[in-house]
C-alpha atoms as a printed R data frame, in Angstrom:
    type eleno elety resid chain resno       x       y       z
1   ATOM     1    CA   UNK     A     1   9.697  21.286 -27.602
2   ATOM     2    CA   UNK     A     2  10.459  20.972 -23.876
3   ATOM     3    CA   UNK     A     3   8.793  18.221 -21.900
4   ATOM     4    CA   UNK     A     4   7.618  19.722 -18.625
5   ATOM     5    CA   UNK     A     5   5.802  16.645 -17.377
6   ATOM     6    CA   UNK     A     6   6.868  15.249 -14.000
7   ATOM     7    CA   UNK     A     7   8.580  11.861 -13.936
8   ATOM     8    CA   UNK     A     8   7.219   8.537 -12.709
9   ATOM     9    CA   UNK     A     9   9.343   5.625 -11.524
10  ATOM    10    CA   UNK     A    10   8.447   2.233 -10.080
11  ATOM    11    CA   UNK     A    11  10.598   0.754  -7.320
12  ATOM    12    CA   UNK     A    12  10.000  -3.003  -7.321
13  ATOM    13    CA   UNK     A    13  11.516  -3.737  -3.893
14  ATOM    14    CA   UNK     A    14  12.353  -1.862  -0.691
15  ATOM    15    CA   UNK     A    15  15.935  -3.024  -1.229
16  ATOM    16    CA   UNK     A    16  16.079  -0.731  -4.286
17  ATOM    17    CA   UNK     A    17  14.530   2.345  -2.695
18  ATOM    18    CA   UNK     A    18  17.878   4.042  -2.110
19  ATOM    19    CA   UNK     A    19  18.309   4.303  -5.897
20  ATOM    20    CA   UNK     A    20  15.465   6.818  -6.216
21  ATOM    21    CA   UNK     A    21  15.330  10.508  -5.319
22  ATOM    22    CA   UNK     A    22  12.306  10.911  -3.034
23  ATOM    23    CA   UNK     A    23  12.962  14.466  -1.915
24  ATOM    24    CA   UNK     A    24  10.707  16.181  -4.445
25  ATOM    25    CA   UNK     A    25   8.352  13.305  -5.158
26  ATOM    26    CA   UNK     A    26   5.069  11.798  -4.109
27  ATOM    27    CA   UNK     A    27   5.866   8.297  -2.872
28  ATOM    28    CA   UNK     A    28   3.054   5.761  -3.078
29  ATOM    29    CA   UNK     A    29   3.496   2.928  -0.563
30  ATOM    30    CA   UNK     A    30   1.995  -0.228  -2.090
31  ATOM    31    CA   UNK     A    31   1.363  -3.374  -0.054
32  ATOM    32    CA   UNK     A    32  -1.718  -4.932  -1.642
33  ATOM    33    CA   UNK     A    33  -1.716  -8.063   0.560
34  ATOM    34    CA   UNK     A    34  -2.607  -6.469   2.948
35  ATOM    35    CA   UNK     A    35  -1.324  -3.380   4.752
36  ATOM    36    CA   UNK     A    36  -2.339  -0.648   2.331
37  ATOM    37    CA   UNK     A    37  -5.690  -2.340   1.682
38  ATOM    38    CA   UNK     A    38  -6.293  -2.439   5.442
39  ATOM    39    CA   UNK     A    39  -5.320   1.230   5.807
40  ATOM    40    CA   UNK     A    40  -7.823   2.181   3.101
41  ATOM    41    CA   UNK     A    41 -10.508   0.034   4.738
42  ATOM    42    CA   UNK     A    42  -9.993   1.551   8.193
43  ATOM    43    CA   UNK     A    43 -10.048   5.157   6.982
44  ATOM    44    CA   UNK     A    44 -13.004   4.491   4.698
45  ATOM    45    CA   UNK     A    45 -14.901   3.092   7.683
46  ATOM    46    CA   UNK     A    46 -14.335   6.133   9.846
47  ATOM    47    CA   UNK     A    47 -11.030   5.643  11.653
48  ATOM    48    CA   UNK     A    48  -9.673   8.961  12.918
49  ATOM    49    CA   UNK     A    49  -6.252   8.017  11.619
50  ATOM    50    CA   UNK     A    50  -3.844   5.134  11.112
51  ATOM    51    CA   UNK     A    51  -0.437   5.375  12.781
52  ATOM    52    CA   UNK     A    52   2.032   3.128  10.924
53  ATOM    53    CA   UNK     A    53   4.985   1.807  12.916
54  ATOM    54    CA   UNK     A    54   7.731  -0.641  12.019
55  ATOM    55    CA   UNK     A    55   7.894  -2.648  15.261
56  ATOM    56    CA   UNK     A    56   5.353  -4.497  17.399
57  ATOM    57    CA   UNK     A    57   6.722  -3.013  20.618
58  ATOM    58    CA   UNK     A    58   6.210   0.499  19.226
59  ATOM    59    CA   UNK     A    59   2.596  -0.299  18.330
60  ATOM    60    CA   UNK     A    60   1.856  -1.558  21.830
61  ATOM    61    CA   UNK     A    61   3.569   1.373  23.537
62  ATOM    62    CA   UNK     A    62   1.875   3.987  21.355
63  ATOM    63    CA   UNK     A    63  -1.579   2.513  21.772
64  ATOM    64    CA   UNK     A    64  -1.280   2.681  25.554
65  ATOM    65    CA   UNK     A    65  -0.863   6.445  25.303
66  ATOM    66    CA   UNK     A    66  -3.753   7.124  22.899
67  ATOM    67    CA   UNK     A    67  -7.260   6.810  24.267
68  ATOM    68    CA   UNK     A    68  -9.508   4.583  22.181
69  ATOM    69    CA   UNK     A    69  -6.673   3.296  20.013
70  ATOM    70    CA   UNK     A    70  -6.144  -0.222  18.716
71  ATOM    71    CA   UNK     A    71  -2.704  -1.824  18.396
72  ATOM    72    CA   UNK     A    72  -2.743  -4.217  15.477
73  ATOM    73    CA   UNK     A    73  -0.532  -5.940  12.987
74  ATOM    74    CA   UNK     A    74   1.002  -9.088  11.609
75  ATOM    75    CA   UNK     A    75   4.226 -10.932  11.084
76  ATOM    76    CA   UNK     A    76   4.410 -13.567   8.343
77  ATOM    77    CA   UNK     A    77   0.659 -13.311   7.725
78  ATOM    78    CA   UNK     A    78  -0.503 -13.961  11.298
79  ATOM    79    CA   UNK     A    79  -1.526 -11.650  14.132
80  ATOM    80    CA   UNK     A    80   1.745 -10.582  15.697
81  ATOM    81    CA   UNK     A    81   2.581 -11.914  19.150
82  ATOM    82    CA   UNK     A    82   1.417  -9.494  21.827
83  ATOM    83    CA   UNK     A    83  -1.405  -8.047  19.700
84  ATOM    84    CA   UNK     A    84  -5.111  -8.864  19.664
85  ATOM    85    CA   UNK     A    85  -5.915  -7.578  16.172
86  ATOM    86    CA   UNK     A    86  -4.345  -8.318  12.817
87  ATOM    87    CA   UNK     A    87  -3.950  -6.988   9.301
88  ATOM    88    CA   UNK     A    88  -7.250  -8.017   7.729
89  ATOM    89    CA   UNK     A    89  -9.123  -5.228   5.927
90  ATOM    90    CA   UNK     A    90 -12.368  -6.984   6.832
91  ATOM    91    CA   UNK     A    91 -11.660  -6.693  10.554
92  ATOM    92    CA   UNK     A    92 -12.046  -2.920  10.534
93  ATOM    93    CA   UNK     A    93 -15.712  -2.305   9.832
94  ATOM    94    CA   UNK     A    94 -17.399   0.944  10.811
95  ATOM    95    CA   UNK     A    95 -18.845  -0.400  14.067
96  ATOM    96    CA   UNK     A    96 -15.391  -1.420  15.268
97  ATOM    97    CA   UNK     A    97 -13.013   1.239  13.954
98  ATOM    98    CA   UNK     A    98 -15.250   4.304  13.679
99  ATOM    99    CA   UNK     A    99 -13.696   7.345  15.462
100 ATOM   100    CA   UNK     A   100 -10.795   5.256  16.748
101 ATOM   101    CA   UNK     A   101  -7.058   5.288  16.022
102 ATOM   102    CA   UNK     A   102  -5.429   2.239  14.452
103 ATOM   103    CA   UNK     A   103  -1.757   1.729  15.333
104 ATOM   104    CA   UNK     A   104  -0.567  -0.711  12.679
105 ATOM   105    CA   UNK     A   105   2.632  -2.692  12.136
106 ATOM   106    CA   UNK     A   106   3.161  -5.171   9.275
107 ATOM   107    CA   UNK     A   107   5.909  -7.303   7.793
108 ATOM   108    CA   UNK     A   108   6.432  -5.209   4.673
109 ATOM   109    CA   UNK     A   109   4.243  -2.142   4.138
110 ATOM   110    CA   UNK     A   110   4.813  -0.142   7.310
111 ATOM   111    CA   UNK     A   111   8.526  -0.923   7.098
112 ATOM   112    CA   UNK     A   112   8.682   0.540   3.591
113 ATOM   113    CA   UNK     A   113   6.869   3.674   4.757
114 ATOM   114    CA   UNK     A   114   9.506   4.183   7.444
115 ATOM   115    CA   UNK     A   115  12.224   3.734   4.828
116 ATOM   116    CA   UNK     A   116  10.590   6.402   2.648
117 ATOM   117    CA   UNK     A   117  10.615   8.784   5.616
118 ATOM   118    CA   UNK     A   118  14.271   7.999   6.284
119 ATOM   119    CA   UNK     A   119  15.023   8.839   2.637
120 ATOM   120    CA   UNK     A   120  13.377  12.266   2.931
121 ATOM   121    CA   UNK     A   121  10.248  11.583   0.886
122 ATOM   122    CA   UNK     A   122   8.420  14.824   0.164
123 ATOM   123    CA   UNK     A   123   4.859  13.462   0.243
124 ATOM   124    CA   UNK     A   124   3.719   9.954   1.199
125 ATOM   125    CA   UNK     A   125   0.404   8.272   0.411
126 ATOM   126    CA   UNK     A   126  -0.646   4.630   0.491
127 ATOM   127    CA   UNK     A   127  -2.319   2.746  -2.318
128 ATOM   128    CA   UNK     A   128  -3.991  -0.516  -3.200
129 ATOM   129    CA   UNK     A   129  -6.762  -1.626  -5.529
130 ATOM   130    CA   UNK     A   130  -9.523  -0.646  -3.044
131 ATOM   131    CA   UNK     A   131  -8.464   3.030  -3.374
132 ATOM   132    CA   UNK     A   132  -7.059   3.016  -6.916
133 ATOM   133    CA   UNK     A   133  -9.058   5.992  -8.238
134 ATOM   134    CA   UNK     A   134  -8.277   8.187  -5.227
135 ATOM   135    CA   UNK     A   135  -4.559   7.537  -5.699
136 ATOM   136    CA   UNK     A   136  -4.648   8.286  -9.423
137 ATOM   137    CA   UNK     A   137  -6.684  11.475  -8.976
138 ATOM   138    CA   UNK     A   138  -4.259  12.730  -6.319
139 ATOM   139    CA   UNK     A   139  -1.156  12.043  -8.404
140 ATOM   140    CA   UNK     A   140  -2.562  13.899 -11.414
141 ATOM   141    CA   UNK     A   141  -3.613  16.897  -9.326
142 ATOM   142    CA   UNK     A   142  -0.264  17.129  -7.534
143 ATOM   143    CA   UNK     A   143   1.651  17.311 -10.828
144 ATOM   144    CA   UNK     A   144   4.866  16.269  -9.039
145 ATOM   145    CA   UNK     A   145   7.401  13.513  -9.598
146 ATOM   146    CA   UNK     A   146   6.116  10.105  -8.475
147 ATOM   147    CA   UNK     A   147   7.798   6.988  -7.121
148 ATOM   148    CA   UNK     A   148   5.554   3.942  -6.874
149 ATOM   149    CA   UNK     A   149   7.071   1.919  -4.046
150 ATOM   150    CA   UNK     A   150   6.281  -1.801  -3.961
151 ATOM   151    CA   UNK     A   151   6.626  -3.361  -0.515
152 ATOM   152    CA   UNK     A   152   7.259  -6.849  -1.871
153 ATOM   153    CA   UNK     A   153   7.852  -9.689   0.546
154 ATOM   154    CA   UNK     A   154  10.864  -9.292   2.834
155 ATOM   155    CA   UNK     A   155  12.702  -7.324   0.125
156 ATOM   156    CA   UNK     A   156  11.801  -9.866  -2.564
157 ATOM   157    CA   UNK     A   157   9.767  -8.978  -5.639
158 ATOM   158    CA   UNK     A   158   6.072  -9.753  -5.585
159 ATOM   159    CA   UNK     A   159   3.532  -9.538  -8.377
160 ATOM   160    CA   UNK     A   160   0.445  -8.112  -6.679
161 ATOM   161    CA   UNK     A   161   2.180  -4.858  -5.759
162 ATOM   162    CA   UNK     A   162   3.579  -4.615  -9.291
163 ATOM   163    CA   UNK     A   163   0.090  -5.172 -10.726
164 ATOM   164    CA   UNK     A   164  -1.217  -2.234  -8.732
165 ATOM   165    CA   UNK     A   165   1.655  -0.062  -9.917
166 ATOM   166    CA   UNK     A   166   0.708  -1.072 -13.453
167 ATOM   167    CA   UNK     A   167  -2.922  -0.158 -12.829
168 ATOM   168    CA   UNK     A   168  -1.877   3.320 -11.698
169 ATOM   169    CA   UNK     A   169   0.445   3.758 -14.662
170 ATOM   170    CA   UNK     A   170  -2.209   2.674 -17.167
171 ATOM   171    CA   UNK     A   171  -4.526   5.415 -15.882
172 ATOM   172    CA   UNK     A   172  -2.136   8.338 -15.461
173 ATOM   173    CA   UNK     A   173   0.742   7.747 -17.894
174 ATOM   174    CA   UNK     A   174  -0.286  10.558 -20.248
175 ATOM   175    CA   UNK     A   175   0.441  13.034 -17.453
176 ATOM   176    CA   UNK     A   176   4.001  11.835 -16.745
177 ATOM   177    CA   UNK     A   177   7.348  11.207 -18.355
178 ATOM   178    CA   UNK     A   178   8.055   7.498 -17.893
179 ATOM   179    CA   UNK     A   179  11.489   6.257 -18.910
180 ATOM   180    CA   UNK     A   180  11.712   3.317 -16.557
181 ATOM   181    CA   UNK     A   181  11.699  -0.379 -17.448
182 ATOM   182    CA   UNK     A   182  10.145  -1.419 -14.144
183 ATOM   183    CA   UNK     A   183   7.181   0.869 -14.889
184 ATOM   184    CA   UNK     A   184   6.855  -0.518 -18.415
185 ATOM   185    CA   UNK     A   185   6.984  -4.057 -17.033
186 ATOM   186    CA   UNK     A   186   4.341  -3.257 -14.409
187 ATOM   187    CA   UNK     A   187   1.944  -1.919 -17.023
188 ATOM   188    CA   UNK     A   188   2.472  -4.899 -19.330
189 ATOM   189    CA   UNK     A   189   1.753  -7.333 -16.498
190 ATOM   190    CA   UNK     A   190  -1.336  -5.397 -15.429
191 ATOM   191    CA   UNK     A   191  -2.638  -5.457 -19.007
192 ATOM   192    CA   UNK     A   192  -2.392  -9.260 -18.927
193 ATOM   193    CA   UNK     A   193  -4.368  -9.569 -15.682
194 ATOM   194    CA   UNK     A   194  -6.754  -6.589 -15.634
195 ATOM   195    CA   UNK     A   195  -9.798  -8.326 -17.141
196 ATOM   196    CA   UNK     A   196  -9.948 -10.833 -14.280
197 ATOM   197    CA   UNK     A   197  -7.885  -9.782 -11.281
198 ATOM   198    CA   UNK     A   198  -9.688 -12.227  -8.989
199 ATOM   199    CA   UNK     A   199  -9.056 -15.080 -11.411
200 ATOM   200    CA   UNK     A   200  -5.403 -14.096 -11.694
201 ATOM   201    CA   UNK     A   201  -4.872 -13.977  -7.932
202 ATOM   202    CA   UNK     A   202  -4.340 -17.768  -7.454
203 ATOM   203    CA   UNK     A   203  -1.197 -17.493  -9.585
204 ATOM   204    CA   UNK     A   204   0.428 -15.306  -6.912
205 ATOM   205    CA   UNK     A   205   2.714 -16.865  -4.319
206 ATOM   206    CA   UNK     A   206   1.477 -14.532  -1.574
207 ATOM   207    CA   UNK     A   207  -2.086 -15.644  -2.357
208 ATOM   208    CA   UNK     A   208  -1.118 -19.189  -1.392
209 ATOM   209    CA   UNK     A   209   0.765 -17.977   1.655
210 ATOM   210    CA   UNK     A   210  -2.441 -16.338   2.919
211 ATOM   211    CA   UNK     A   211  -5.130 -18.649   1.553
212 ATOM   212    CA   UNK     A   212  -3.616 -22.125   1.801
213 ATOM   213    CA   UNK     A   213  -2.194 -21.550   5.292
214 ATOM   214    CA   UNK     A   214  -4.743 -19.199   6.829
215 ATOM   215    CA   UNK     A   215  -7.885 -19.391   4.665
216 ATOM   216    CA   UNK     A   216  -7.957 -15.652   3.943
217 ATOM   217    CA   UNK     A   217  -9.756 -15.839   0.587
218 ATOM   218    CA   UNK     A   218 -12.186 -13.018   1.472
219 ATOM   219    CA   UNK     A   219  -9.268 -10.768   2.357
220 ATOM   220    CA   UNK     A   220  -7.774 -11.438  -1.073
221 ATOM   221    CA   UNK     A   221 -11.052 -10.617  -2.819
222 ATOM   222    CA   UNK     A   222 -11.232  -7.304  -0.975
223 ATOM   223    CA   UNK     A   223  -7.617  -6.441  -1.733
224 ATOM   224    CA   UNK     A   224  -8.055  -7.083  -5.469
225 ATOM   225    CA   UNK     A   225 -11.333  -5.143  -5.887
226 ATOM   226    CA   UNK     A   226 -10.912  -1.595  -7.225
227 ATOM   227    CA   UNK     A   227 -12.464   1.374  -5.448
228 ATOM   228    CA   UNK     A   228 -14.404  -0.342  -2.658
229 ATOM   229    CA   UNK     A   229 -12.634   1.820  -0.051
230 ATOM   230    CA   UNK     A   230 -11.839   4.800  -2.237
231 ATOM   231    CA   UNK     A   231 -10.138   7.180   0.183
232 ATOM   232    CA   UNK     A   232  -6.745   8.869   0.008
233 ATOM   233    CA   UNK     A   233  -4.480   7.991   2.985
234 ATOM   234    CA   UNK     A   234  -2.069  10.923   3.297
235 ATOM   235    CA   UNK     A   235   0.862  10.844   5.724
236 ATOM   236    CA   UNK     A   236   1.193  13.882   7.992
237 ATOM   237    CA   UNK     A   237   3.102  14.208  11.254
238 ATOM   238    CA   UNK     A   238   3.261  10.502  11.983
239 ATOM   239    CA   UNK     A   239  -0.293   9.687  10.943
240 ATOM   240    CA   UNK     A   240  -2.131   8.545   7.838
241 ATOM   241    CA   UNK     A   241  -5.200  10.733   7.520
242 ATOM   242    CA   UNK     A   242  -8.107  10.676   5.109
243 ATOM   243    CA   UNK     A   243  -6.988  13.216   2.512
């Protein structure tokens, strides 16, 4: 009997993205700490849109041409030089970001999104634990091939993005053909951590990069909490919009 289910693959690093065919797929950009969590937070709290860019200079230039916009972002976990706002999901509450445009640049996540565009991705969304259900619902309804793209850390593997990929897979795997060891690995690792994601977080190297150096424990808690900003960021014409 023919298997007509779409396929699902997990790309564990931006350095591997060229190995996957994105042209007829939904690509999920995953940068749990913290870009895709911040995108979900901003849109959930009423931002008109988020414009992801890969360079600080682009963010500054764009924001000057968009009334009411905010140029924001980070490099190596800190607010990037030349910007006044960073990449904390807690920074973008409704009073601050409501009805405004966020122009965002980050070390890993926005770079991966640009790479997906360069590789002719058909549809791009962003995902993290705060919008886990919205991502899963969208992928099932689309019934298209999926590539879960982990942003990692400067092309290196990281575990938090893989855990989120595993969370998605555990929810939607019955709807897809999965013949991909990285996807199997992601689900196995998620199964080990899912009962206490917050307790698991201190095992992660990026946790210590953000908490030990910058004290961002509340950011981490937000980023590891499912469905607290359950919106679907959908990329259209240069913008991530609430889908």
